[in-house]
Amino acid sequence: MRMRILGMIVRLTVLAALVSCLFLLAVRAYGFGKAVFDEREGRAKNPRTVRFVLKEGNTVSQVADVLEEEGFIDSSLVFIVQKYFYDCELVPGEYRLNTNMTGKMILDILSGAAVETEGAS
């Protein structure tokens, strides 16, 4: 009898742990999806526009890391996912970027889809 009760307690504990893990995973997945698809522009307290040079051979990971370090994007991983989701090709050149831009806006500019370029080649 004791072993049955102990076995039920163990099963319920494992089940509760699994449900908790699934819930946390769902919350994180929702947050990540929201970051990818529901960006808001104008979030910078002190917006600034800077010249950004995209060199031939730069990977999307390198570009994302620089943009995150400079405060243009919140997450390099979100930017990389957006690049592949929106199927953008980064075009080497010189661009003007503003810290109030969303990742999608930056991708549009760096891929040549937007008109805010300076001598993109």
PDB file of C-alpha atoms in Angstrom:
ATOM      1  CA  MET A   1       0.000   0.000   0.000  1.00  0.00           C
ATOM      2  CA  ARG A   2       2.780   2.424   0.920  1.00  0.00           C
ATOM      3  CA  MET A   3       4.579   1.659  -2.337  1.00  0.00           C
ATOM      4  CA  ARG A   4       1.444   2.404  -4.374  1.00  0.00           C
ATOM      5  CA  ILE A   5       0.999   5.760  -2.651  1.00  0.00           C
ATOM      6  CA  LEU A   6       4.680   6.565  -3.068  1.00  0.00           C
ATOM      7  CA  GLY A   7       4.482   5.572  -6.761  1.00  0.00           C
ATOM      8  CA  MET A   8       1.451   7.822  -7.292  1.00  0.00           C
ATOM      9  CA  ILE A   9       3.216  10.726  -5.586  1.00  0.00           C
ATOM     10  CA  VAL A  10       6.265  10.256  -7.807  1.00  0.00           C
ATOM     11  CA  ARG A  11       4.107  10.090 -10.959  1.00  0.00           C
ATOM     12  CA  LEU A  12       2.163  13.211  -9.961  1.00  0.00           C
ATOM     13  CA  THR A  13       5.399  15.051  -9.194  1.00  0.00           C
ATOM     14  CA  VAL A  14       6.872  14.099 -12.581  1.00  0.00           C
ATOM     15  CA  LEU A  15       3.644  15.083 -14.317  1.00  0.00           C
ATOM     16  CA  ALA A  16       3.586  18.455 -12.532  1.00  0.00           C
ATOM     17  CA  ALA A  17       7.219  19.060 -13.511  1.00  0.00           C
ATOM     18  CA  LEU A  18       6.467  18.237 -17.163  1.00  0.00           C
ATOM     19  CA  VAL A  19       3.431  20.510 -17.233  1.00  0.00           C
ATOM     20  CA  SER A  20       5.490  23.320 -15.672  1.00  0.00           C
ATOM     21  CA  CYS A  21       8.262  22.860 -18.242  1.00  0.00           C
ATOM     22  CA  LEU A  22       5.772  22.878 -21.114  1.00  0.00           C
ATOM     23  CA  PHE A  23       4.161  26.032 -19.750  1.00  0.00           C
ATOM     24  CA  LEU A  24       7.519  27.807 -19.429  1.00  0.00           C
ATOM     25  CA  LEU A  25       8.474  26.690 -22.929  1.00  0.00           C
ATOM     26  CA  ALA A  26       5.185  28.012 -24.318  1.00  0.00           C
ATOM     27  CA  VAL A  27       5.671  31.369 -22.578  1.00  0.00           C
ATOM     28  CA  ARG A  28       9.212  31.688 -23.952  1.00  0.00           C
ATOM     29  CA  ALA A  29       8.089  30.669 -27.455  1.00  0.00           C
ATOM     30  CA  TYR A  30       5.328  33.265 -27.356  1.00  0.00           C
ATOM     31  CA  GLY A  31       7.794  35.953 -26.251  1.00  0.00           C
ATOM     32  CA  PHE A  32      10.228  35.027 -29.005  1.00  0.00           C
ATOM     33  CA  GLY A  33       7.499  35.017 -31.652  1.00  0.00           C
ATOM     34  CA  LYS A  34       6.269  38.384 -30.424  1.00  0.00           C
ATOM     35  CA  ALA A  35       9.813  39.767 -30.668  1.00  0.00           C
ATOM     36  CA  VAL A  36      10.138  38.497 -34.251  1.00  0.00           C
ATOM     37  CA  PHE A  37       6.762  39.626 -35.598  1.00  0.00           C
ATOM     38  CA  ASP A  38       5.515  42.457 -33.374  1.00  0.00           C
ATOM     39  CA  GLU A  39       8.331  44.975 -33.161  1.00  0.00           C
ATOM     40  CA  ARG A  40       7.642  48.571 -32.277  1.00  0.00           C
ATOM     41  CA  GLU A  41       9.610  51.432 -33.711  1.00  0.00           C
ATOM     42  CA  GLY A  42      10.510  54.499 -31.698  1.00  0.00           C
ATOM     43  CA  ARG A  43      11.690  52.660 -28.584  1.00  0.00           C
ATOM     44  CA  ALA A  44      15.054  54.437 -28.236  1.00  0.00           C
ATOM     45  CA  LYS A  45      15.127  57.170 -25.585  1.00  0.00           C
ATOM     46  CA  ASN A  46      17.838  59.120 -27.405  1.00  0.00           C
ATOM     47  CA  PRO A  47      17.501  58.178 -31.076  1.00  0.00           C
ATOM     48  CA  ARG A  48      20.529  58.603 -33.271  1.00  0.00           C
ATOM     49  CA  THR A  49      21.287  58.067 -36.920  1.00  0.00           C
ATOM     50  CA  VAL A  50      24.650  56.618 -37.879  1.00  0.00           C
ATOM     51  CA  ARG A  51      26.453  55.461 -40.969  1.00  0.00           C
ATOM     52  CA  PHE A  52      26.616  51.673 -41.196  1.00  0.00           C
ATOM     53  CA  VAL A  53      28.977  49.950 -43.625  1.00  0.00           C
ATOM     54  CA  LEU A  54      28.070  46.441 -44.715  1.00  0.00           C
ATOM     55  CA  LYS A  55      31.185  44.844 -46.168  1.00  0.00           C
ATOM     56  CA  GLU A  56      31.365  42.072 -48.735  1.00  0.00           C
ATOM     57  CA  GLY A  57      31.589  38.728 -46.948  1.00  0.00           C
ATOM     58  CA  ASN A  58      29.963  39.837 -43.683  1.00  0.00           C
ATOM     59  CA  THR A  59      27.696  37.104 -42.367  1.00  0.00           C
ATOM     60  CA  VAL A  60      24.242  37.806 -40.991  1.00  0.00           C
ATOM     61  CA  SER A  61      25.525  36.701 -37.599  1.00  0.00           C
ATOM     62  CA  GLN A  62      28.346  39.268 -37.700  1.00  0.00           C
ATOM     63  CA  VAL A  63      25.954  42.012 -38.790  1.00  0.00           C
ATOM     64  CA  ALA A  64      23.440  41.064 -36.082  1.00  0.00           C
ATOM     65  CA  ASP A  65      26.138  41.098 -33.394  1.00  0.00           C
ATOM     66  CA  VAL A  66      27.293  44.588 -34.413  1.00  0.00           C
ATOM     67  CA  LEU A  67      23.721  45.897 -34.559  1.00  0.00           C
ATOM     68  CA  GLU A  68      23.014  44.500 -31.088  1.00  0.00           C
ATOM     69  CA  GLU A  69      26.246  45.945 -29.648  1.00  0.00           C
ATOM     70  CA  GLU A  70      25.427  49.361 -31.112  1.00  0.00           C
ATOM     71  CA  GLY A  71      21.879  49.309 -29.715  1.00  0.00           C
ATOM     72  CA  PHE A  72      19.967  49.059 -32.991  1.00  0.00           C
ATOM     73  CA  ILE A  73      18.341  45.731 -32.135  1.00  0.00           C
ATOM     74  CA  ASP A  74      17.547  43.970 -28.872  1.00  0.00           C
ATOM     75  CA  SER A  75      18.502  40.444 -29.928  1.00  0.00           C
ATOM     76  CA  SER A  76      20.850  39.188 -32.605  1.00  0.00           C
ATOM     77  CA  LEU A  77      18.994  35.853 -32.655  1.00  0.00           C
ATOM     78  CA  VAL A  78      15.675  37.577 -33.387  1.00  0.00           C
ATOM     79  CA  PHE A  79      17.348  39.562 -36.192  1.00  0.00           C
ATOM     80  CA  ILE A  80      18.810  36.383 -37.729  1.00  0.00           C
ATOM     81  CA  VAL A  81      15.413  34.648 -37.632  1.00  0.00           C
ATOM     82  CA  GLN A  82      13.788  37.720 -39.217  1.00  0.00           C
ATOM     83  CA  LYS A  83      16.402  37.731 -41.989  1.00  0.00           C
ATOM     84  CA  TYR A  84      15.586  34.146 -42.932  1.00  0.00           C
ATOM     85  CA  PHE A  85      11.834  34.512 -42.393  1.00  0.00           C
ATOM     86  CA  TYR A  86      11.599  37.607 -44.601  1.00  0.00           C
ATOM     87  CA  ASP A  87      14.054  36.010 -47.084  1.00  0.00           C
ATOM     88  CA  CYS A  88      16.339  39.050 -47.304  1.00  0.00           C
ATOM     89  CA  GLU A  89      19.732  39.146 -48.971  1.00  0.00           C
ATOM     90  CA  LEU A  90      22.118  41.631 -47.386  1.00  0.00           C
ATOM     91  CA  VAL A  91      23.693  43.894 -49.996  1.00  0.00           C
ATOM     92  CA  PRO A  92      27.139  45.353 -49.258  1.00  0.00           C
ATOM     93  CA  GLY A  93      27.173  49.126 -49.137  1.00  0.00           C
ATOM     94  CA  GLU A  94      26.962  52.190 -46.958  1.00  0.00           C
ATOM     95  CA  TYR A  95      23.682  52.853 -45.157  1.00  0.00           C
ATOM     96  CA  ARG A  96      22.147  55.277 -42.676  1.00  0.00           C
ATOM     97  CA  LEU A  97      20.445  53.513 -39.762  1.00  0.00           C
ATOM     98  CA  ASN A  98      18.482  54.985 -36.883  1.00  0.00           C
ATOM     99  CA  THR A  99      18.151  53.442 -33.436  1.00  0.00           C
ATOM    100  CA  ASN A 100      14.366  53.893 -33.654  1.00  0.00           C
ATOM    101  CA  MET A 101      14.102  51.475 -36.592  1.00  0.00           C
ATOM    102  CA  THR A 102      12.721  47.973 -36.185  1.00  0.00           C
ATOM    103  CA  GLY A 103      14.700  44.921 -37.252  1.00  0.00           C
ATOM    104  CA  LYS A 104      12.429  44.567 -40.286  1.00  0.00           C
ATOM    105  CA  MET A 105      13.108  48.179 -41.308  1.00  0.00           C
ATOM    106  CA  ILE A 106      16.851  47.606 -40.952  1.00  0.00           C
ATOM    107  CA  LEU A 107      16.604  44.445 -43.049  1.00  0.00           C
ATOM    108  CA  ASP A 108      14.681  46.336 -45.732  1.00  0.00           C
ATOM    109  CA  ILE A 109      17.430  48.943 -45.859  1.00  0.00           C
ATOM    110  CA  LEU A 110      20.353  46.484 -45.789  1.00  0.00           C
ATOM    111  CA  SER A 111      18.755  44.370 -48.521  1.00  0.00           C
ATOM    112  CA  GLY A 112      18.143  47.333 -50.807  1.00  0.00           C
ATOM    113  CA  ALA A 113      14.347  47.058 -50.563  1.00  0.00           C
ATOM    114  CA  ALA A 114      14.109  50.492 -48.908  1.00  0.00           C
ATOM    115  CA  VAL A 115      15.311  53.725 -50.461  1.00  0.00           C
ATOM    116  CA  GLU A 116      17.445  54.873 -47.477  1.00  0.00           C
ATOM    117  CA  THR A 117      20.769  53.821 -48.995  1.00  0.00           C
ATOM    118  CA  GLU A 118      23.891  55.784 -49.766  1.00  0.00           C
ATOM    119  CA  GLY A 119      25.826  54.238 -52.590  1.00  0.00           C
ATOM    120  CA  ALA A 120      24.816  50.629 -52.026  1.00  0.00           C
ATOM    121  CA  SER A 121      26.449  48.376 -54.561  1.00  0.00           C
TER     122      SER A 121
END
